[in-house]
Amino acid sequence: MIAEMTTNVTRIPTNRALLTPAQIVAELDRYIVGQEQAKRAVAVAIRNRWRWQQLPEDVRRDIVPKNILMIGPTGVGKTEIARRVAKLVDAPFVKVEATKFTEVGYVGRDVESIIRELVEVSISMLHGERLEAVRDEAARAALQRLVDLLVEQRQRRRDADEDEAGEVSEEGAAERRKRRAALKRRMTRQRQHLLDLLSREALEDETIELDIEGEFDVYFTPADGNGAVSLEELQDTFTEFLESFQSRRRTRRVSVREARRILTQQEAQRLVDFDAVVEAAIKRAEESGIVFIDEIDKLISRDGDYGPDVSGEGVQRDLLPIVEGSVVMTRYGPVRTDHMLFIAAGAFHNASPSDLIPELQGRFPIRVELQRLSEEDLYRILTVPENALTRQYADLLRVEGVELEFTEDGLREIARLAAEVNARTEDIGARRLSTIMERVLEDVSFHAADLAGQTVRIDAEYVRARVGDIVADEDLSKFIL
């Protein structure tokens, strides 16, 4: 059976900013096997950020984050460590491939798009949090609006029926007051009745006319003399503006169920001050943002390596101002990068960190080496993490009534085969487990509907029967596994 992960992990505190390095590492251990040195380095960097925020303003100005350079082959957990720790502390996170800036069509200032993307992520995160915080209040307001719309709609129908019947009478002031008082009492009773029905979701399939309003949350950022905002970005912004203008207001007939959802969303948007969200999100990006730059070793140009692409050394020099601290113009205003945490990563198979330009080397003072995954590591990856592949496949197939039973010898055989293929071909680390698991469970996944109610035992013999021949054929394994 699948080995159970130990449960003596310290729970994270409610305020995630107060996480200690030990707690951060313990949380990372729930999802990532090994690589203790990298986990500790990232945990200390996150804790130092909290320490920095407690200092007086005059002291804070002189302290900058200690950026991290991760060295190790693909598939050993570099990206996952950075992504998990950002999620753990609710920090805006963006991952970029350094090599994309060497492609034809990119120019130097395009590297600033990294910061613009980080700001967008930060705004989206904070806006979502604020919307969630007011969701209950928005739902109550939406319910009242829905009642008003239903009462108004039914009253219009009643007035139309009376007009068709020709019920027009001449009445005095006293009679009109009595009529209005009776109508008000009737409307009050009707509102209460509709409110009761809506609370019990008894009118969900009734249709209602609803005005849908667009929003003008589009911001223009003027380009400065250095071209801080690209023409492409301005074109995208103007397109958004036109689309928003064209869809400013329209009427739709929807069900009460759909109207409840739309009105709740509209009310939540009204309750959230978007300008305040932008201001707070920019501050969060500046003080808590994490930028992960992958494949930074590919920016090291080899002697005589010329072509149509942008120089890798040129991209390094363009990255340098952002990493060491500068101001980047975005559609929401200027954003400083002085206190963002940058984590760079690369395999460095044919180069070393000392081959980077000296200025950039100095901006990544913390360097950690991630180890290649052994057969035992691969076995632990199949059994220890809470999101282990074995648990994922078991949960997927359980939906169709099929139970997967992984034996220990079956899991060790999968790990052995993955290690063997990694040693013979390109080493892609833990990703090799996914290719082998897909091949092992292909038949079960295909015939799952016919296997409902059965338990499929995945042991060593079962694994060898499905991938043993492919692994034995070295040429075939290069292309399939």
JSON list of N, CA and C in Angstrom, two decimals, residues 231-291:
[
{"chain": "A", "resi": 231, "resn": "LEU", "atom": "N", "xyz": [4.71, 49.79, -27.32]},
{"chain": "A", "resi": 231, "resn": "LEU", "atom": "CA", "xyz": [3.57, 50.08, -28.18]},
{"chain": "A", "resi": 231, "resn": "LEU", "atom": "C", "xyz": [2.54, 48.96, -28.11]},
{"chain": "A", "resi": 232, "resn": "GLU", "atom": "N", "xyz": [3.01, 47.73, -28.01]},
{"chain": "A", "resi": 232, "resn": "GLU", "atom": "CA", "xyz": [2.10, 46.59, -27.93]},
{"chain": "A", "resi": 232, "resn": "GLU", "atom": "C", "xyz": [1.22, 46.68, -26.68]},
{"chain": "A", "resi": 233, "resn": "GLU", "atom": "N", "xyz": [1.82, 47.09, -25.54]},
{"chain": "A", "resi": 233, "resn": "GLU", "atom": "CA", "xyz": [1.04, 47.20, -24.31]},
{"chain": "A", "resi": 233, "resn": "GLU", "atom": "C", "xyz": [0.00, 48.31, -24.42]},
{"chain": "A", "resi": 234, "resn": "LEU", "atom": "N", "xyz": [0.37, 49.43, -25.04]},
{"chain": "A", "resi": 234, "resn": "LEU", "atom": "CA", "xyz": [-0.59, 50.51, -25.22]},
{"chain": "A", "resi": 234, "resn": "LEU", "atom": "C", "xyz": [-1.74, 50.08, -26.12]},
{"chain": "A", "resi": 235, "resn": "GLN", "atom": "N", "xyz": [-1.42, 49.31, -27.16]},
{"chain": "A", "resi": 235, "resn": "GLN", "atom": "CA", "xyz": [-2.47, 48.82, -28.05]},
{"chain": "A", "resi": 235, "resn": "GLN", "atom": "C", "xyz": [-3.42, 47.88, -27.31]},
{"chain": "A", "resi": 236, "resn": "ASP", "atom": "N", "xyz": [-2.85, 47.00, -26.48]},
{"chain": "A", "resi": 236, "resn": "ASP", "atom": "CA", "xyz": [-3.69, 46.09, -25.69]},
{"chain": "A", "resi": 236, "resn": "ASP", "atom": "C", "xyz": [-4.59, 46.87, -24.74]},
{"chain": "A", "resi": 237, "resn": "THR", "atom": "N", "xyz": [-4.04, 47.91, -24.11]},
{"chain": "A", "resi": 237, "resn": "THR", "atom": "CA", "xyz": [-4.82, 48.72, -23.18]},
{"chain": "A", "resi": 237, "resn": "THR", "atom": "C", "xyz": [-5.96, 49.43, -23.88]},
{"chain": "A", "resi": 238, "resn": "PHE", "atom": "N", "xyz": [-5.67, 49.99, -25.07]},
{"chain": "A", "resi": 238, "resn": "PHE", "atom": "CA", "xyz": [-6.71, 50.70, -25.81]},
{"chain": "A", "resi": 238, "resn": "PHE", "atom": "C", "xyz": [-7.79, 49.73, -26.28]},
{"chain": "A", "resi": 239, "resn": "THR", "atom": "N", "xyz": [-7.40, 48.51, -26.66]},
{"chain": "A", "resi": 239, "resn": "THR", "atom": "CA", "xyz": [-8.39, 47.50, -27.05]},
{"chain": "A", "resi": 239, "resn": "THR", "atom": "C", "xyz": [-9.30, 47.16, -25.89]},
{"chain": "A", "resi": 240, "resn": "GLU", "atom": "N", "xyz": [-8.72, 47.02, -24.69]},
{"chain": "A", "resi": 240, "resn": "GLU", "atom": "CA", "xyz": [-9.53, 46.75, -23.50]},
{"chain": "A", "resi": 240, "resn": "GLU", "atom": "C", "xyz": [-10.52, 47.88, -23.26]},
{"chain": "A", "resi": 241, "resn": "PHE", "atom": "N", "xyz": [-10.06, 49.12, -23.45]},
{"chain": "A", "resi": 241, "resn": "PHE", "atom": "CA", "xyz": [-10.94, 50.27, -23.25]},
{"chain": "A", "resi": 241, "resn": "PHE", "atom": "C", "xyz": [-12.12, 50.23, -24.21]},
{"chain": "A", "resi": 242, "resn": "LEU", "atom": "N", "xyz": [-11.86, 49.94, -25.50]},
{"chain": "A", "resi": 242, "resn": "LEU", "atom": "CA", "xyz": [-12.94, 49.90, -26.49]},
{"chain": "A", "resi": 242, "resn": "LEU", "atom": "C", "xyz": [-13.93, 48.79, -26.18]},
{"chain": "A", "resi": 243, "resn": "GLU", "atom": "N", "xyz": [-13.40, 47.61, -25.80]},
{"chain": "A", "resi": 243, "resn": "GLU", "atom": "CA", "xyz": [-14.29, 46.50, -25.47]},
{"chain": "A", "resi": 243, "resn": "GLU", "atom": "C", "xyz": [-15.16, 46.85, -24.27]},
{"chain": "A", "resi": 244, "resn": "SER", "atom": "N", "xyz": [-14.56, 47.51, -23.26]},
{"chain": "A", "resi": 244, "resn": "SER", "atom": "CA", "xyz": [-15.32, 47.90, -22.08]},
{"chain": "A", "resi": 244, "resn": "SER", "atom": "C", "xyz": [-16.39, 48.92, -22.44]},
{"chain": "A", "resi": 245, "resn": "PHE", "atom": "N", "xyz": [-16.05, 49.86, -23.32]},
{"chain": "A", "resi": 245, "resn": "PHE", "atom": "CA", "xyz": [-16.99, 50.91, -23.71]},
{"chain": "A", "resi": 245, "resn": "PHE", "atom": "C", "xyz": [-18.17, 50.32, -24.48]},
{"chain": "A", "resi": 246, "resn": "GLN", "atom": "N", "xyz": [-17.87, 49.38, -25.39]},
{"chain": "A", "resi": 246, "resn": "GLN", "atom": "CA", "xyz": [-18.92, 48.81, -26.21]},
{"chain": "A", "resi": 246, "resn": "GLN", "atom": "C", "xyz": [-19.88, 47.96, -25.38]},
{"chain": "A", "resi": 247, "resn": "SER", "atom": "N", "xyz": [-19.37, 47.37, -24.31]},
{"chain": "A", "resi": 247, "resn": "SER", "atom": "CA", "xyz": [-20.22, 46.50, -23.49]},
{"chain": "A", "resi": 247, "resn": "SER", "atom": "C", "xyz": [-20.65, 47.19, -22.19]},
{"chain": "A", "resi": 248, "resn": "ARG", "atom": "N", "xyz": [-20.78, 48.52, -22.26]},
{"chain": "A", "resi": 248, "resn": "ARG", "atom": "CA", "xyz": [-21.07, 49.27, -21.04]},
{"chain": "A", "resi": 248, "resn": "ARG", "atom": "C", "xyz": [-22.38, 48.83, -20.38]},
{"chain": "A", "resi": 249, "resn": "ARG", "atom": "N", "xyz": [-23.45, 48.68, -21.15]},
{"chain": "A", "resi": 249, "resn": "ARG", "atom": "CA", "xyz": [-24.73, 48.34, -20.56]},
{"chain": "A", "resi": 249, "resn": "ARG", "atom": "C", "xyz": [-25.57, 47.55, -21.55]},
{"chain": "A", "resi": 250, "resn": "ARG", "atom": "N", "xyz": [-26.14, 46.47, -21.11]},
{"chain": "A", "resi": 250, "resn": "ARG", "atom": "CA", "xyz": [-27.04, 45.69, -21.96]},
{"chain": "A", "resi": 250, "resn": "ARG", "atom": "C", "xyz": [-28.01, 44.93, -21.07]},
{"chain": "A", "resi": 251, "resn": "THR", "atom": "N", "xyz": [-29.13, 44.55, -21.63]},
{"chain": "A", "resi": 251, "resn": "THR", "atom": "CA", "xyz": [-30.17, 43.85, -20.88]},
{"chain": "A", "resi": 251, "resn": "THR", "atom": "C", "xyz": [-30.21, 42.39, -21.32]},
{"chain": "A", "resi": 252, "resn": "ARG", "atom": "N", "xyz": [-30.26, 41.51, -20.35]},
{"chain": "A", "resi": 252, "resn": "ARG", "atom": "CA", "xyz": [-30.33, 40.07, -20.64]},
{"chain": "A", "resi": 252, "resn": "ARG", "atom": "C", "xyz": [-31.46, 39.44, -19.84]},
{"chain": "A", "resi": 253, "resn": "ARG", "atom": "N", "xyz": [-32.03, 38.39, -20.40]},
{"chain": "A", "resi": 253, "resn": "ARG", "atom": "CA", "xyz": [-33.00, 37.58, -19.67]},
{"chain": "A", "resi": 253, "resn": "ARG", "atom": "C", "xyz": [-32.27, 36.35, -19.14]},
{"chain": "A", "resi": 254, "resn": "VAL", "atom": "N", "xyz": [-32.24, 36.24, -17.84]},
{"chain": "A", "resi": 254, "resn": "VAL", "atom": "CA", "xyz": [-31.52, 35.15, -17.19]},
{"chain": "A", "resi": 254, "resn": "VAL", "atom": "C", "xyz": [-32.40, 34.52, -16.13]},
{"chain": "A", "resi": 255, "resn": "SER", "atom": "N", "xyz": [-31.99, 33.36, -15.68]},
{"chain": "A", "resi": 255, "resn": "SER", "atom": "CA", "xyz": [-32.70, 32.71, -14.58]},
{"chain": "A", "resi": 255, "resn": "SER", "atom": "C", "xyz": [-32.38, 33.42, -13.27]},
{"chain": "A", "resi": 256, "resn": "VAL", "atom": "N", "xyz": [-33.24, 33.22, -12.28]},
{"chain": "A", "resi": 256, "resn": "VAL", "atom": "CA", "xyz": [-33.00, 33.81, -10.97]},
{"chain": "A", "resi": 256, "resn": "VAL", "atom": "C", "xyz": [-31.68, 33.30, -10.40]},
{"chain": "A", "resi": 257, "resn": "ARG", "atom": "N", "xyz": [-31.36, 32.05, -10.66]},
{"chain": "A", "resi": 257, "resn": "ARG", "atom": "CA", "xyz": [-30.09, 31.47, -10.16]},
{"chain": "A", "resi": 257, "resn": "ARG", "atom": "C", "xyz": [-28.91, 32.24, -10.73]},
{"chain": "A", "resi": 258, "resn": "GLU", "atom": "N", "xyz": [-28.93, 32.49, -12.06]},
{"chain": "A", "resi": 258, "resn": "GLU", "atom": "CA", "xyz": [-27.84, 33.23, -12.69]},
{"chain": "A", "resi": 258, "resn": "GLU", "atom": "C", "xyz": [-27.85, 34.69, -12.25]},
{"chain": "A", "resi": 259, "resn": "ALA", "atom": "N", "xyz": [-29.05, 35.27, -12.10]},
{"chain": "A", "resi": 259, "resn": "ALA", "atom": "CA", "xyz": [-29.14, 36.67, -11.66]},
{"chain": "A", "resi": 259, "resn": "ALA", "atom": "C", "xyz": [-28.56, 36.84, -10.27]},
{"chain": "A", "resi": 260, "resn": "ARG", "atom": "N", "xyz": [-28.79, 35.86, -9.41]},
{"chain": "A", "resi": 260, "resn": "ARG", "atom": "CA", "xyz": [-28.23, 35.93, -8.05]},
{"chain": "A", "resi": 260, "resn": "ARG", "atom": "C", "xyz": [-26.70, 35.99, -8.10]},
{"chain": "A", "resi": 261, "resn": "ARG", "atom": "N", "xyz": [-26.11, 35.16, -8.97]},
{"chain": "A", "resi": 261, "resn": "ARG", "atom": "CA", "xyz": [-24.66, 35.15, -9.10]},
{"chain": "A", "resi": 261, "resn": "ARG", "atom": "C", "xyz": [-24.14, 36.47, -9.66]},
{"chain": "A", "resi": 262, "resn": "ILE", "atom": "N", "xyz": [-24.78, 36.98, -10.71]},
{"chain": "A", "resi": 262, "resn": "ILE", "atom": "CA", "xyz": [-24.34, 38.23, -11.33]},
{"chain": "A", "resi": 262, "resn": "ILE", "atom": "C", "xyz": [-24.47, 39.40, -10.37]},
{"chain": "A", "resi": 263, "resn": "LEU", "atom": "N", "xyz": [-25.61, 39.49, -9.69]},
{"chain": "A", "resi": 263, "resn": "LEU", "atom": "CA", "xyz": [-25.83, 40.59, -8.75]},
{"chain": "A", "resi": 263, "resn": "LEU", "atom": "C", "xyz": [-24.86, 40.53, -7.57]},
{"chain": "A", "resi": 264, "resn": "THR", "atom": "N", "xyz": [-24.57, 39.32, -7.10]},
{"chain": "A", "resi": 264, "resn": "THR", "atom": "CA", "xyz": [-23.60, 39.19, -6.01]},
{"chain": "A", "resi": 264, "resn": "THR", "atom": "C", "xyz": [-22.24, 39.69, -6.46]},
{"chain": "A", "resi": 265, "resn": "GLN", "atom": "N", "xyz": [-21.86, 39.36, -7.68]},
{"chain": "A", "resi": 265, "resn": "GLN", "atom": "CA", "xyz": [-20.58, 39.82, -8.20]},
{"chain": "A", "resi": 265, "resn": "GLN", "atom": "C", "xyz": [-20.57, 41.34, -8.34]},
{"chain": "A", "resi": 266, "resn": "GLN", "atom": "N", "xyz": [-21.66, 41.91, -8.85]},
{"chain": "A", "resi": 266, "resn": "GLN", "atom": "CA", "xyz": [-21.74, 43.36, -9.00]},
{"chain": "A", "resi": 266, "resn": "GLN", "atom": "C", "xyz": [-21.67, 44.07, -7.65]},
{"chain": "A", "resi": 267, "resn": "GLU", "atom": "N", "xyz": [-22.38, 43.55, -6.67]},
{"chain": "A", "resi": 267, "resn": "GLU", "atom": "CA", "xyz": [-22.36, 44.17, -5.35]},
{"chain": "A", "resi": 267, "resn": "GLU", "atom": "C", "xyz": [-20.98, 44.07, -4.71]},
{"chain": "A", "resi": 268, "resn": "ALA", "atom": "N", "xyz": [-20.33, 42.93, -4.90]},
{"chain": "A", "resi": 268, "resn": "ALA", "atom": "CA", "xyz": [-18.99, 42.78, -4.35]},
{"chain": "A", "resi": 268, "resn": "ALA", "atom": "C", "xyz": [-18.03, 43.78, -4.99]},
{"chain": "A", "resi": 269, "resn": "GLN", "atom": "N", "xyz": [-18.17, 43.98, -6.31]},
{"chain": "A", "resi": 269, "resn": "GLN", "atom": "CA", "xyz": [-17.31, 44.95, -6.98]},
{"chain": "A", "resi": 269, "resn": "GLN", "atom": "C", "xyz": [-17.55, 46.36, -6.44]},
{"chain": "A", "resi": 270, "resn": "ARG", "atom": "N", "xyz": [-18.80, 46.68, -6.14]},
{"chain": "A", "resi": 270, "resn": "ARG", "atom": "CA", "xyz": [-19.12, 48.02, -5.61]},
{"chain": "A", "resi": 270, "resn": "ARG", "atom": "C", "xyz": [-18.56, 48.20, -4.19]},
{"chain": "A", "resi": 271, "resn": "LEU", "atom": "N", "xyz": [-18.52, 47.12, -3.43]},
{"chain": "A", "resi": 271, "resn": "LEU", "atom": "CA", "xyz": [-18.05, 47.22, -2.05]},
{"chain": "A", "resi": 271, "resn": "LEU", "atom": "C", "xyz": [-16.53, 47.33, -1.95]},
{"chain": "A", "resi": 272, "resn": "VAL", "atom": "N", "xyz": [-15.84, 46.93, -3.02]},
{"chain": "A", "resi": 272, "resn": "VAL", "atom": "CA", "xyz": [-14.38, 46.95, -3.00]},
{"chain": "A", "resi": 272, "resn": "VAL", "atom": "C", "xyz": [-13.88, 48.21, -3.70]},
{"chain": "A", "resi": 273, "resn": "ASP", "atom": "N", "xyz": [-13.03, 48.93, -3.03]},
{"chain": "A", "resi": 273, "resn": "ASP", "atom": "CA", "xyz": [-12.41, 50.13, -3.60]},
{"chain": "A", "resi": 273, "resn": "ASP", "atom": "C", "xyz": [-11.20, 49.69, -4.43]},
{"chain": "A", "resi": 274, "resn": "PHE", "atom": "N", "xyz": [-11.36, 49.71, -5.76]},
{"chain": "A", "resi": 274, "resn": "PHE", "atom": "CA", "xyz": [-10.30, 49.19, -6.62]},
{"chain": "A", "resi": 274, "resn": "PHE", "atom": "C", "xyz": [-9.03, 50.03, -6.53]},
{"chain": "A", "resi": 275, "resn": "ASP", "atom": "N", "xyz": [-9.17, 51.35, -6.37]},
{"chain": "A", "resi": 275, "resn": "ASP", "atom": "CA", "xyz": [-7.99, 52.20, -6.25]},
{"chain": "A", "resi": 275, "resn": "ASP", "atom": "C", "xyz": [-7.18, 51.84, -5.00]},
{"chain": "A", "resi": 276, "resn": "ALA", "atom": "N", "xyz": [-7.90, 51.54, -3.91]},
{"chain": "A", "resi": 276, "resn": "ALA", "atom": "CA", "xyz": [-7.20, 51.12, -2.69]},
{"chain": "A", "resi": 276, "resn": "ALA", "atom": "C", "xyz": [-6.53, 49.77, -2.89]},
{"chain": "A", "resi": 277, "resn": "VAL", "atom": "N", "xyz": [-7.19, 48.88, -3.65]},
{"chain": "A", "resi": 277, "resn": "VAL", "atom": "CA", "xyz": [-6.60, 47.58, -3.95]},
{"chain": "A", "resi": 277, "resn": "VAL", "atom": "C", "xyz": [-5.30, 47.75, -4.72]},
{"chain": "A", "resi": 278, "resn": "VAL", "atom": "N", "xyz": [-5.31, 48.61, -5.73]},
{"chain": "A", "resi": 278, "resn": "VAL", "atom": "CA", "xyz": [-4.11, 48.83, -6.54]},
{"chain": "A", "resi": 278, "resn": "VAL", "atom": "C", "xyz": [-2.97, 49.36, -5.68]},
{"chain": "A", "resi": 279, "resn": "GLU", "atom": "N", "xyz": [-3.27, 50.33, -4.83]},
{"chain": "A", "resi": 279, "resn": "GLU", "atom": "CA", "xyz": [-2.24, 50.92, -3.97]},
{"chain": "A", "resi": 279, "resn": "GLU", "atom": "C", "xyz": [-1.64, 49.87, -3.04]},
{"chain": "A", "resi": 280, "resn": "ALA", "atom": "N", "xyz": [-2.50, 49.08, -2.41]},
{"chain": "A", "resi": 280, "resn": "ALA", "atom": "CA", "xyz": [-2.01, 48.06, -1.48]},
{"chain": "A", "resi": 280, "resn": "ALA", "atom": "C", "xyz": [-1.28, 46.94, -2.23]},
{"chain": "A", "resi": 281, "resn": "ALA", "atom": "N", "xyz": [-1.77, 46.61, -3.42]},
{"chain": "A", "resi": 281, "resn": "ALA", "atom": "CA", "xyz": [-1.15, 45.53, -4.19]},
{"chain": "A", "resi": 281, "resn": "ALA", "atom": "C", "xyz": [0.25, 45.91, -4.67]},
{"chain": "A", "resi": 282, "resn": "ILE", "atom": "N", "xyz": [0.42, 47.17, -5.06]},
{"chain": "A", "resi": 282, "resn": "ILE", "atom": "CA", "xyz": [1.75, 47.62, -5.47]},
{"chain": "A", "resi": 282, "resn": "ILE", "atom": "C", "xyz": [2.72, 47.54, -4.29]},
{"chain": "A", "resi": 283, "resn": "LYS", "atom": "N", "xyz": [2.25, 47.95, -3.12]},
{"chain": "A", "resi": 283, "resn": "LYS", "atom": "CA", "xyz": [3.11, 47.86, -1.93]},
{"chain": "A", "resi": 283, "resn": "LYS", "atom": "C", "xyz": [3.45, 46.40, -1.62]},
{"chain": "A", "resi": 284, "resn": "ARG", "atom": "N", "xyz": [2.47, 45.51, -1.77]},
{"chain": "A", "resi": 284, "resn": "ARG", "atom": "CA", "xyz": [2.73, 44.09, -1.51]},
{"chain": "A", "resi": 284, "resn": "ARG", "atom": "C", "xyz": [3.74, 43.55, -2.51]},
{"chain": "A", "resi": 285, "resn": "ALA", "atom": "N", "xyz": [3.62, 43.94, -3.78]},
{"chain": "A", "resi": 285, "resn": "ALA", "atom": "CA", "xyz": [4.57, 43.47, -4.79]},
{"chain": "A", "resi": 285, "resn": "ALA", "atom": "C", "xyz": [5.97, 43.99, -4.49]},
{"chain": "A", "resi": 286, "resn": "GLU", "atom": "N", "xyz": [6.06, 45.25, -4.06]},
{"chain": "A", "resi": 286, "resn": "GLU", "atom": "CA", "xyz": [7.37, 45.84, -3.78]},
{"chain": "A", "resi": 286, "resn": "GLU", "atom": "C", "xyz": [8.04, 45.21, -2.57]},
{"chain": "A", "resi": 287, "resn": "GLU", "atom": "N", "xyz": [7.26, 44.86, -1.55]},
{"chain": "A", "resi": 287, "resn": "GLU", "atom": "CA", "xyz": [7.85, 44.39, -0.29]},
{"chain": "A", "resi": 287, "resn": "GLU", "atom": "C", "xyz": [7.80, 42.88, -0.12]},
{"chain": "A", "resi": 288, "resn": "SER", "atom": "N", "xyz": [6.92, 42.20, -0.89]},
{"chain": "A", "resi": 288, "resn": "SER", "atom": "CA", "xyz": [6.78, 40.75, -0.69]},
{"chain": "A", "resi": 288, "resn": "SER", "atom": "C", "xyz": [6.89, 39.95, -1.98]},
{"chain": "A", "resi": 289, "resn": "GLY", "atom": "N", "xyz": [7.02, 40.63, -3.13]},
{"chain": "A", "resi": 289, "resn": "GLY", "atom": "CA", "xyz": [7.04, 39.94, -4.41]},
{"chain": "A", "resi": 289, "resn": "GLY", "atom": "C", "xyz": [8.23, 39.01, -4.56]},
{"chain": "A", "resi": 290, "resn": "ILE", "atom": "N", "xyz": [7.99, 37.87, -5.23]},
{"chain": "A", "resi": 290, "resn": "ILE", "atom": "CA", "xyz": [9.05, 36.90, -5.50]},
{"chain": "A", "resi": 290, "resn": "ILE", "atom": "C", "xyz": [9.09, 36.68, -7.01]},
{"chain": "A", "resi": 291, "resn": "VAL", "atom": "N", "xyz": [10.26, 36.89, -7.61]},
{"chain": "A", "resi": 291, "resn": "VAL", "atom": "CA", "xyz": [10.46, 36.68, -9.05]},
{"chain": "A", "resi": 291, "resn": "VAL", "atom": "C", "xyz": [11.39, 35.49, -9.22]}
]
